Amino acid sequence: MIKVVLIGSGNLAQHLIVAFQEAYQFNKNVVLVQAFARKKETLTHLLDSNKIVSDWEQITQADLYILAVSDDAIHEVSTQLPYSNCLVVHTSGAMPMTILNSKNRKGVFYPLQSFSKDKEISFSSIPICLEAEHQDDFLMIEKVAQALSGITYAIASQQRKALHVAAVFVNNFTNHLYQLGAEICEENQIPFAILHPLIQETAQKITTLKPELAQTGPAIRNDQKTIDAHEEFLKNNPQLNLYKILTQSIQNHGKKL
Amino acid sequence: MIKVVLIGSGNLAQHLIVAFQEAYQFNKNVVLVQAFARKKETLTHLLDSNKIVSDWEQITQADLYILAVSDDAIHEVSTQLPYSNCLVVHTSGAMPMTILNSKNRKGVFYPLQSFSKDKEISFSSIPICLEAEHQDDFLMIEKVAQALSGITYAIASQQRKALHVAAVFVNNFTNHLYQLGAEICEENQIPFAILHPLIQETAQKITTLKPELAQTGPAIRNDQKTIDAHEEFLKNNPQLNLYKILTQSIQNHGKKL
């Protein structure tokens, strides 16, 4: 039985608590024994209050300490932890494993997904990217990750950095393009919902077709007439610049193929 | 019973033929009586060869002629059609209704989706954007559209132009961001499949949450440390410029809220 203590009370920490509780119903080999939150009341809707502590000295001994805290807080929290030679992992895509205090054994447990407070999400489809200093520790966090998700990857710190940048492109930047599309709709009294099926299909298509092969539209087929018409349509719109740069980028990539 | 003739043999024409045949099994009020293709053999795998013609003079009389041809060909094909005062619609997102020859009654029947040759797609979830000069004609193409899809919208030419630009943002440009993400993964020996669940979730989220409210990541939370680290990571990469411009665009939009 692997005993886990979770430190943090934000979005990810809360999703993890739910996931650990669900996992425990199917797999008694991993158990969340305690959560640490500066304000206990932020977690009482999810966990028995006797399992929540807000005082470092009350933190119990466990096999694994998971820090689900902001990037800036990881080093400090790992230093505060009143144990040494325990296994401590952070959950950040952006930080190297070495940001953790060296008094404990280090690792990373990074669920690659975008968590929103008001959006439920099933952990079972979330890839968890794992890293550890020691082989035994890796095997332990792999067991924990598999109890939650089943989709696990060994990803070293330098790769995780690349992955985090790639995630910004496919998640944050993509969502911003959705926003620009929604704005163009709104300005023209068109319900944005008309575009939902196209958005779903675009996202679905790349699971079976490489994105470079799935590329369609006026840019890739060098349809200058349509591009001109679109640029004319956007001429007083701050989106014109982005339209031009993304069109250019698609055409530059097309040439490389 | 509404009799339809389809003109064209490309991706969209082929998907429409399949959709008309499926629809006919459930709804005998709409029937595809003939298809026109310059080369009959491009459609013989989909339709009885006695229903395919490649000579303008063999085109039969029908209630509705659907032109599924390239934007450049719409005007000429609508001129070639050896009938007058019939209802003729094109299927383009980019072209106004007025591109059609005036000898017939005009309309537009625009299925808003991205069609690939090797990717099956169910028409039942595709929004069809409709426009017609005359109310009676609108009601007829609405019946046809509902036989195929069930999701229909009345969209005037000027709105359709806006919609087409918005579609480029959420489909073509988004797919390009997927490609950039895939390239960053590849350069760092990371399987792109790790990002698939994040891509699906990002696309799913905006069906219940407005994109501006779904925005996450370093740009929107002004996390300059992470932005700097990402820019440093991309410093010799042609993607750096796009990273900066998209980050700036997210931040400019955040200020407007």
Coordinates of C-alpha atoms in Angstrom, one line a residue:
Chain A
M1 CA 0.0 0.0 0.0
I2 CA 1.5 3.3 -1.2
K3 CA 0.7 6.1 1.2
V4 CA 0.5 9.5 -0.5
V5 CA 0.4 13.1 1.0
L6 CA -0.7 15.8 -1.3
I7 CA 0.4 19.4 -0.7
G8 CA -1.6 22.2 -2.2
S9 CA -5.2 23.4 -2.6
G10 CA -5.5 24.8 -6.1
N11 CA -7.2 23.5 -9.2
L12 CA -4.8 20.6 -9.8
A13 CA -4.7 19.7 -6.1
Q14 CA -8.5 19.5 -6.0
H15 CA -8.7 17.4 -9.2
L16 CA -6.0 15.1 -7.8
I17 CA -7.9 14.6 -4.5
V18 CA -11.0 13.5 -6.4
A19 CA -8.9 11.2 -8.6
F20 CA -7.2 9.6 -5.7
Q21 CA -10.5 8.9 -4.0
E22 CA -12.0 7.4 -7.1
A23 CA -8.9 5.3 -7.7
Y24 CA -9.0 4.0 -4.1
Q25 CA -12.4 2.4 -4.8
F26 CA -10.8 0.2 -7.5
N27 CA -7.3 -0.2 -6.4
K28 CA -6.5 -0.4 -2.7
N29 CA -2.7 -0.2 -3.3
V30 CA -2.6 3.5 -3.3
V31 CA -4.1 5.7 -0.7
L32 CA -4.2 9.5 -0.1
V33 CA -3.6 9.7 3.6
Q34 CA -3.4 13.4 4.1
A35 CA -3.6 16.8 2.3
F36 CA -1.9 20.0 3.3
A37 CA -3.6 23.3 2.6
R38 CA -2.8 26.7 4.1
K39 CA -6.5 27.2 4.6
K40 CA -8.1 23.9 5.6
E41 CA -11.6 25.1 4.5
T42 CA -10.5 25.2 0.8
L43 CA -10.5 21.3 0.8
T44 CA -13.2 20.4 3.3
H45 CA -15.8 19.9 0.6
L46 CA -13.6 17.2 -0.9
L47 CA -11.9 15.4 2.1
D48 CA -12.6 14.6 5.8
S49 CA -11.3 17.5 7.8
N50 CA -9.2 15.2 10.0
K51 CA -7.2 14.3 6.9
I52 CA -6.4 18.0 6.1
V53 CA -3.6 19.8 7.9
S54 CA -2.3 23.4 7.6
D55 CA 0.6 23.1 9.9
W56 CA 3.9 21.7 8.6
E57 CA 4.5 19.9 11.9
Q58 CA 1.3 17.9 11.5
I59 CA 2.4 16.4 8.2
T60 CA 2.4 12.6 8.5
Q61 CA 5.0 10.1 7.2
A62 CA 4.2 8.8 3.8
D63 CA 5.8 7.0 0.8
L64 CA 5.2 9.9 -1.5
Y65 CA 4.7 13.6 -1.2
I66 CA 3.1 15.3 -4.2
L67 CA 3.5 19.1 -4.4
A68 CA 0.6 20.5 -6.4
V69 CA 1.7 24.1 -5.8
S70 CA 2.5 27.0 -8.1
D71 CA 5.9 26.9 -9.9
D72 CA 7.3 29.7 -7.7
A73 CA 6.4 27.9 -4.5
I74 CA 7.9 24.5 -5.3
H75 CA 11.4 25.1 -3.9
E76 CA 10.2 26.7 -0.7
V77 CA 7.6 24.1 0.0
S78 CA 10.1 21.3 -0.6
T79 CA 12.4 23.0 1.9
Q80 CA 9.6 23.4 4.5
L81 CA 8.7 19.7 4.4
P82 CA 9.9 18.3 7.8
Y83 CA 11.3 15.1 6.5
S84 CA 14.4 14.0 4.7
N85 CA 15.3 11.1 2.4
C86 CA 11.6 10.8 1.4
L87 CA 10.3 10.7 -2.1
V88 CA 9.0 14.2 -3.1
V89 CA 7.6 15.0 -6.6
H90 CA 6.4 18.2 -8.1
T91 CA 3.6 18.4 -10.7
S92 CA 4.8 21.2 -12.9
G93 CA 5.4 21.1 -16.7
A94 CA 7.7 24.1 -16.6
M95 CA 10.1 23.3 -13.8
P96 CA 13.1 21.0 -13.8
M97 CA 13.2 18.2 -11.2
T98 CA 16.3 19.9 -9.6
I99 CA 14.1 22.8 -8.3
L100 CA 13.2 20.4 -5.4
N101 CA 15.2 20.6 -2.2
S102 CA 18.0 18.0 -2.2
K103 CA 17.3 16.8 1.3
N104 CA 14.7 14.4 -0.2
R105 CA 14.7 12.1 -3.2
K106 CA 13.3 13.9 -6.2
G107 CA 10.8 13.2 -8.9
V108 CA 8.2 14.7 -11.2
F109 CA 4.5 13.7 -11.6
Y110 CA 3.1 16.0 -14.3
P111 CA -0.4 15.4 -15.5
L112 CA -0.5 17.0 -19.0
Q113 CA -3.9 18.6 -19.1
S114 CA -5.5 22.0 -18.6
F115 CA -7.5 22.1 -15.4
S116 CA -10.4 24.6 -14.9
K117 CA -12.2 25.0 -11.6
D118 CA -15.7 24.6 -13.0
K119 CA -15.0 21.8 -15.5
E120 CA -15.0 18.2 -14.4
I121 CA -12.4 16.0 -16.0
S122 CA -11.8 12.3 -15.9
F123 CA -8.2 11.6 -14.9
S124 CA -8.4 8.2 -16.7
S125 CA -7.6 9.9 -20.1
I126 CA -4.9 12.2 -18.8
P127 CA -1.3 11.3 -19.7
I128 CA 1.0 11.6 -16.7
C129 CA 4.6 12.4 -17.4
L130 CA 7.0 10.9 -14.9
E131 CA 10.6 11.4 -13.9
A132 CA 12.6 10.3 -10.9
E133 CA 16.3 10.2 -9.8
H134 CA 16.1 6.6 -8.8
Q135 CA 14.7 3.6 -10.6
D136 CA 12.8 2.3 -7.5
D137 CA 11.2 5.7 -7.1
F138 CA 10.3 5.8 -10.7
L139 CA 8.5 2.4 -10.4
M140 CA 6.6 3.7 -7.3
I141 CA 5.3 6.9 -9.0
E142 CA 4.5 4.8 -12.1
K143 CA 2.2 2.6 -9.9
V144 CA 0.6 5.7 -8.5
A145 CA 0.1 7.3 -11.9
Q146 CA -1.3 4.1 -13.3
A147 CA -3.8 3.9 -10.5
L148 CA -5.1 7.3 -11.5
S149 CA -4.7 7.3 -15.3
G150 CA -3.2 4.3 -17.1
I151 CA -1.5 6.6 -19.6
T152 CA 2.0 7.2 -18.3
Y153 CA 5.2 8.4 -20.0
A154 CA 8.8 8.6 -18.9
I155 CA 9.8 12.2 -19.7
A156 CA 13.1 13.8 -18.6
S157 CA 13.3 17.4 -17.5
Q158 CA 14.6 18.8 -20.7
Q159 CA 11.9 17.0 -22.7
R160 CA 9.2 18.2 -20.3
K161 CA 10.3 21.8 -21.0
A162 CA 9.8 21.1 -24.8
L163 CA 6.5 19.5 -24.1
H164 CA 5.3 22.5 -22.0
V165 CA 6.1 24.8 -24.9
A166 CA 4.3 22.5 -27.4
A167 CA 1.3 22.4 -25.0
V168 CA 1.2 26.2 -25.1
F169 CA 0.9 26.1 -28.9
V170 CA -1.8 23.4 -29.0
N171 CA -3.8 24.5 -26.0
N172 CA -3.3 28.2 -25.0
F173 CA -2.7 29.5 -28.5
T174 CA -5.4 27.3 -30.1
N175 CA -7.9 28.5 -27.5
H176 CA -6.9 32.1 -28.4
L177 CA -7.7 31.3 -32.1
Y178 CA -11.1 30.0 -31.0
Q179 CA -11.6 33.4 -29.2
L180 CA -10.7 35.3 -32.4
G181 CA -13.1 33.1 -34.4
A182 CA -15.8 33.8 -31.8
E183 CA -15.2 37.5 -32.0
I184 CA -15.5 37.6 -35.8
C185 CA -18.8 35.6 -35.4
E186 CA -20.1 38.0 -32.8
E187 CA -19.3 41.1 -34.8
N188 CA -21.4 39.6 -37.6
Q189 CA -24.3 38.3 -35.6
I190 CA -23.4 34.7 -36.2
P191 CA -23.8 32.1 -33.4
F192 CA -20.3 30.8 -32.6
A193 CA -21.9 27.3 -32.2
I194 CA -21.9 27.0 -36.0
L195 CA -18.2 26.5 -35.7
H196 CA -18.3 23.9 -32.9
P197 CA -18.5 20.8 -35.2
L198 CA -15.6 22.1 -37.3
I199 CA -13.5 22.7 -34.2
Q200 CA -14.2 19.2 -32.9
E201 CA -13.4 17.6 -36.3
T202 CA -10.2 19.5 -36.6
A203 CA -9.1 18.3 -33.2
Q204 CA -10.3 14.8 -33.9
K205 CA -8.6 14.5 -37.3
I206 CA -5.0 14.7 -35.9
T207 CA -5.5 11.6 -33.9
T208 CA -5.5 9.6 -37.1
L209 CA -3.7 11.9 -39.6
K210 CA -0.5 13.9 -39.0
P211 CA -1.3 17.6 -38.7
E212 CA 0.9 18.4 -41.7
L213 CA -1.2 16.1 -43.8
A214 CA -4.5 17.4 -42.4
Q215 CA -3.7 21.0 -43.4
T216 CA -6.4 22.5 -45.6
G217 CA -7.5 26.0 -46.5
P218 CA -6.4 28.9 -48.8
A219 CA -2.9 29.2 -47.3
I220 CA -1.7 25.7 -48.1
R221 CA -3.3 25.6 -51.5
N222 CA -1.8 29.1 -52.3
D223 CA -5.3 30.4 -53.2
Q224 CA -4.2 34.0 -53.3
K225 CA -7.7 35.2 -54.4
T226 CA -9.3 33.9 -51.2
I227 CA -6.4 35.2 -49.1
D228 CA -6.8 38.6 -50.6
A229 CA -10.6 38.6 -50.0
H230 CA -10.0 37.6 -46.3
E231 CA -7.4 40.3 -45.8
E232 CA -9.7 42.8 -47.4
F233 CA -12.4 41.6 -45.0
L234 CA -10.1 42.0 -42.0
K235 CA -8.6 45.3 -43.1
N236 CA -9.7 47.4 -40.1
N237 CA -9.4 44.5 -37.7
P238 CA -6.5 44.0 -35.3
Q239 CA -6.6 40.3 -36.4
L240 CA -5.3 41.1 -39.9
N241 CA -1.7 40.9 -38.7
L242 CA -2.1 37.5 -37.2
Y243 CA -4.0 36.3 -40.3
K244 CA -1.0 37.3 -42.5
I245 CA 1.7 35.8 -40.2
L246 CA -0.1 32.5 -39.8
T247 CA -0.8 32.3 -43.5
Q248 CA 2.9 32.9 -44.2
S249 CA 3.9 30.3 -41.6
I250 CA 1.6 27.7 -43.2
Q251 CA 3.1 28.5 -46.7
N252 CA 6.7 28.3 -45.4
H253 CA 6.0 24.9 -43.8
G254 CA 4.3 23.7 -47.0
K255 CA 7.5 24.5 -49.0
K256 CA 9.5 22.4 -46.6
L257 CA 7.4 19.3 -47.3
Chain B
M1 CA -40.4 14.5 -53.6
I2 CA -37.6 16.9 -54.2
K3 CA -35.4 15.9 -57.1
V4 CA -31.7 16.9 -56.8
V5 CA -28.9 17.0 -59.4
L6 CA -25.4 17.3 -58.1
I7 CA -22.7 18.8 -60.2
G8 CA -19.1 18.1 -59.3
S9 CA -16.8 15.1 -58.4
G10 CA -14.4 16.4 -55.8
N11 CA -14.3 15.8 -52.0
L12 CA -17.4 17.6 -51.1
A13 CA -19.4 16.2 -54.1
Q14 CA -18.4 12.7 -53.1
H15 CA -19.4 13.2 -49.4
L16 CA -22.7 14.7 -50.6
I17 CA -23.5 11.7 -52.8
V18 CA -23.0 9.4 -49.8
A19 CA -25.1 11.6 -47.6
F20 CA -27.9 11.8 -50.1
Q21 CA -28.0 8.1 -50.4
E22 CA -28.0 7.6 -46.7
A23 CA -30.7 10.2 -46.3
Y24 CA -32.9 8.5 -48.9
Q25 CA -33.1 5.4 -46.8
F26 CA -34.8 7.4 -44.0
N27 CA -36.6 10.1 -45.9
K28 CA -38.1 9.5 -49.3
N29 CA -38.9 13.2 -49.8
V30 CA -35.5 14.0 -51.2
V31 CA -33.8 12.1 -54.0
L32 CA -30.5 12.5 -55.8
V33 CA -31.5 11.7 -59.4
Q34 CA -28.2 12.4 -61.2
A35 CA -24.7 13.6 -60.8
F36 CA -22.6 15.4 -63.4
A37 CA -18.8 14.7 -63.5
R38 CA -16.4 15.6 -66.3
K39 CA -15.0 12.1 -65.9
K40 CA -17.7 9.6 -65.1
E41 CA -15.3 7.1 -63.5
T42 CA -14.5 9.5 -60.6
L43 CA -18.0 8.7 -59.2
T44 CA -18.8 5.2 -60.4
H45 CA -17.6 3.7 -57.0
L46 CA -20.4 5.7 -55.4
L47 CA -23.3 5.8 -57.8
D48 CA -24.9 3.7 -60.6
S49 CA -23.2 4.7 -63.8
N50 CA -26.6 5.3 -65.5
K51 CA -27.1 8.2 -63.0
I52 CA -23.8 9.8 -63.9
V53 CA -23.5 12.1 -66.9
S54 CA -20.6 14.0 -68.3
D55 CA -22.4 15.9 -71.1
W56 CA -24.3 19.1 -70.3
E57 CA -27.0 18.1 -72.7
Q58 CA -27.8 15.0 -70.8
I59 CA -28.5 16.8 -67.6
T60 CA -32.0 16.0 -66.5
Q61 CA -34.7 18.3 -65.2
A62 CA -34.8 18.6 -61.4
D63 CA -36.1 20.8 -58.6
L64 CA -32.6 21.7 -57.3
Y65 CA -29.1 21.8 -58.9
I66 CA -26.3 21.8 -56.4
L67 CA -22.9 23.0 -57.7
A68 CA -20.1 21.3 -55.6
V69 CA -17.3 22.7 -57.7
S70 CA -14.3 24.9 -57.0
D71 CA -14.9 28.6 -56.3
D72 CA -13.4 29.6 -59.7
A73 CA -15.7 27.3 -61.6
I74 CA -19.0 28.3 -60.0
H75 CA -19.9 31.1 -62.5
E76 CA -19.0 29.2 -65.6
V77 CA -20.8 26.0 -64.5
S78 CA -23.9 28.0 -63.6
T79 CA -23.8 29.5 -67.1
Q80 CA -23.3 26.1 -68.9
L81 CA -26.4 24.6 -67.2
P82 CA -28.9 24.2 -70.0
Y83 CA -32.0 25.3 -68.0
S84 CA -33.4 28.6 -66.9
N85 CA -35.6 29.7 -64.1
C86 CA -34.5 26.6 -62.1
L87 CA -33.1 26.7 -58.5
V88 CA -29.3 26.6 -58.6
V89 CA -27.2 26.7 -55.4
H90 CA -23.5 26.7 -54.9
T91 CA -21.7 25.2 -51.9
S92 CA -18.9 27.7 -51.2
G93 CA -18.1 29.5 -48.0
A94 CA -16.1 32.2 -49.8
M95 CA -18.3 33.2 -52.7
P96 CA -21.4 35.4 -52.7
M97 CA -24.7 34.1 -54.0
T98 CA -24.5 36.6 -56.8
I99 CA -21.6 34.8 -58.5
L100 CA -24.3 32.4 -60.0
N101 CA -25.6 33.1 -63.5
S102 CA -28.9 35.1 -63.3
K103 CA -30.8 33.0 -65.7
N104 CA -31.7 30.7 -62.8
R105 CA -33.0 31.3 -59.3
K106 CA -30.0 31.5 -56.9
G107 CA -29.2 30.1 -53.6
V108 CA -26.3 28.8 -51.4
F109 CA -26.0 25.5 -49.6
Y110 CA -22.8 25.6 -47.6
P111 CA -21.9 22.7 -45.4
L112 CA -19.5 24.1 -42.8
Q113 CA -16.9 21.4 -42.4
S114 CA -13.5 20.4 -43.6
F115 CA -13.7 17.4 -45.9
S116 CA -10.7 15.2 -46.5
K117 CA -10.7 12.4 -49.0
D118 CA -9.6 9.7 -46.7
K119 CA -11.6 10.7 -43.6
E120 CA -15.2 9.5 -43.3
I121 CA -17.5 12.0 -41.8
S122 CA -21.1 11.9 -40.7
F123 CA -23.2 14.6 -42.3
S124 CA -25.7 14.5 -39.5
S125 CA -23.5 16.7 -37.3
I126 CA -22.5 19.2 -40.0
P127 CA -24.2 22.7 -39.9
I128 CA -25.5 23.7 -43.3
C129 CA -25.6 27.4 -44.0
L130 CA -28.5 28.4 -46.3
E131 CA -29.4 31.4 -48.4
A132 CA -31.9 31.9 -51.3
E133 CA -33.3 34.8 -53.2
H134 CA -36.9 33.7 -52.7
Q135 CA -38.7 32.5 -49.6
D136 CA -40.1 29.4 -51.3
D137 CA -36.7 28.4 -52.5
F138 CA -35.2 28.8 -49.1
L139 CA -37.9 26.5 -47.7
M140 CA -37.0 23.9 -50.3
I141 CA -33.3 23.9 -49.6
E142 CA -34.0 23.9 -45.9
K143 CA -35.9 20.6 -46.4
V144 CA -33.0 19.2 -48.4
A145 CA -30.5 20.3 -45.7
Q146 CA -32.6 18.9 -42.9
A147 CA -32.8 15.5 -44.7
L148 CA -28.9 15.5 -44.6
S149 CA -28.1 17.1 -41.4
G150 CA -30.7 18.6 -39.1
I151 CA -28.4 21.5 -38.2
T152 CA -29.3 24.4 -40.6
Y153 CA -28.8 28.1 -40.4
A154 CA -29.9 31.0 -42.5
I155 CA -26.7 32.9 -43.3
A156 CA -26.6 35.8 -45.7
S157 CA -23.6 36.3 -48.2
Q158 CA -21.9 38.9 -46.1
Q159 CA -22.2 36.8 -42.9
R160 CA -20.9 33.8 -44.8
K161 CA -17.8 35.7 -45.7
A162 CA -17.2 36.5 -42.1
L163 CA -17.9 32.8 -41.1
H164 CA -15.4 31.7 -43.7
V165 CA -12.7 33.9 -42.2
A166 CA -13.6 32.7 -38.7
A167 CA -13.4 29.1 -40.0
V168 CA -9.8 29.7 -41.2
F169 CA -8.9 30.8 -37.7
V170 CA -10.4 27.9 -35.9
N171 CA -9.6 25.2 -38.4
N172 CA -6.7 26.0 -40.8
F173 CA -4.7 28.1 -38.3
T174 CA -5.5 25.8 -35.4
N175 CA -4.3 22.8 -37.3
H176 CA -1.1 24.7 -38.1
L177 CA -0.5 25.2 -34.4
Y178 CA -1.0 21.4 -33.9
Q179 CA 1.7 21.0 -36.5
L180 CA 4.1 23.3 -34.7
G181 CA 3.4 21.4 -31.5
A182 CA 4.1 18.1 -33.3
E183 CA 7.4 19.5 -34.6
I184 CA 8.5 20.6 -31.2
C185 CA 7.7 17.1 -29.9
E186 CA 9.5 15.4 -32.7
E187 CA 12.6 17.5 -32.3
N188 CA 12.7 16.3 -28.7
Q189 CA 11.9 12.6 -29.2
I190 CA 8.4 13.0 -27.5
P191 CA 5.4 11.1 -29.0
F192 CA 2.9 13.7 -30.2
A193 CA 0.2 11.4 -28.9
I194 CA 0.9 12.8 -25.4
L195 CA -0.8 16.0 -26.5
H196 CA -3.9 14.4 -28.0
P197 CA -6.0 14.5 -24.8
L198 CA -5.1 18.1 -24.2
I199 CA -6.1 19.0 -27.8
Q200 CA -9.4 17.2 -27.4
E201 CA -10.1 18.8 -24.1
T202 CA -9.3 22.3 -25.4
A203 CA -11.7 21.8 -28.3
Q204 CA -14.4 20.3 -26.0
K205 CA -14.1 23.0 -23.4
I206 CA -15.4 25.8 -25.6
T207 CA -18.7 24.0 -26.2
T208 CA -19.6 24.8 -22.6
L209 CA -17.3 27.7 -21.8
K210 CA -16.7 30.9 -23.9
P211 CA -13.1 30.7 -25.3
E212 CA -12.2 34.0 -23.5
L213 CA -13.2 32.4 -20.2
A214 CA -11.4 29.1 -21.0
Q215 CA -8.1 30.9 -21.7
T216 CA -5.2 29.6 -19.5
G217 CA -1.4 29.6 -19.6
P218 CA 1.5 31.9 -19.0
A219 CA 0.3 34.7 -21.4
I220 CA -3.1 35.3 -19.8
R221 CA -1.7 35.2 -16.2
N222 CA 1.2 37.4 -17.2
D223 CA 3.7 34.8 -16.0
Q224 CA 6.7 36.6 -17.4
K225 CA 9.2 34.0 -15.9
T226 CA 7.6 31.1 -17.8
I227 CA 7.3 33.3 -21.0
D228 CA 11.0 34.1 -20.8
A229 CA 11.9 30.5 -20.3
H230 CA 9.8 29.5 -23.3
E231 CA 11.3 32.2 -25.5
E232 CA 14.8 31.1 -24.4
F233 CA 13.9 27.5 -25.3
L234 CA 12.7 28.7 -28.8
K235 CA 15.5 31.1 -29.4
N236 CA 17.0 29.4 -32.5
N237 CA 13.6 28.2 -33.7
P238 CA 11.5 29.9 -36.4
Q239 CA 8.5 29.5 -34.1
L240 CA 9.8 32.1 -31.7
N241 CA 8.2 35.0 -33.6
L242 CA 4.8 33.3 -33.6
Y243 CA 5.2 32.5 -29.9
K244 CA 5.7 36.2 -29.2
I245 CA 2.9 37.5 -31.4
L246 CA 0.3 35.1 -30.0
T247 CA 1.4 35.8 -26.4
Q248 CA 1.0 39.5 -27.1
S249 CA -2.4 39.0 -28.7
I250 CA -3.6 37.0 -25.7
Q251 CA -2.4 39.7 -23.4
N252 CA -4.0 42.5 -25.4
H253 CA -7.3 40.7 -25.4
G254 CA -7.0 40.0 -21.6
K255 CA -6.7 43.8 -21.0
K256 CA -10.0 44.4 -23.0
L257 CA -12.0 42.1 -20.7

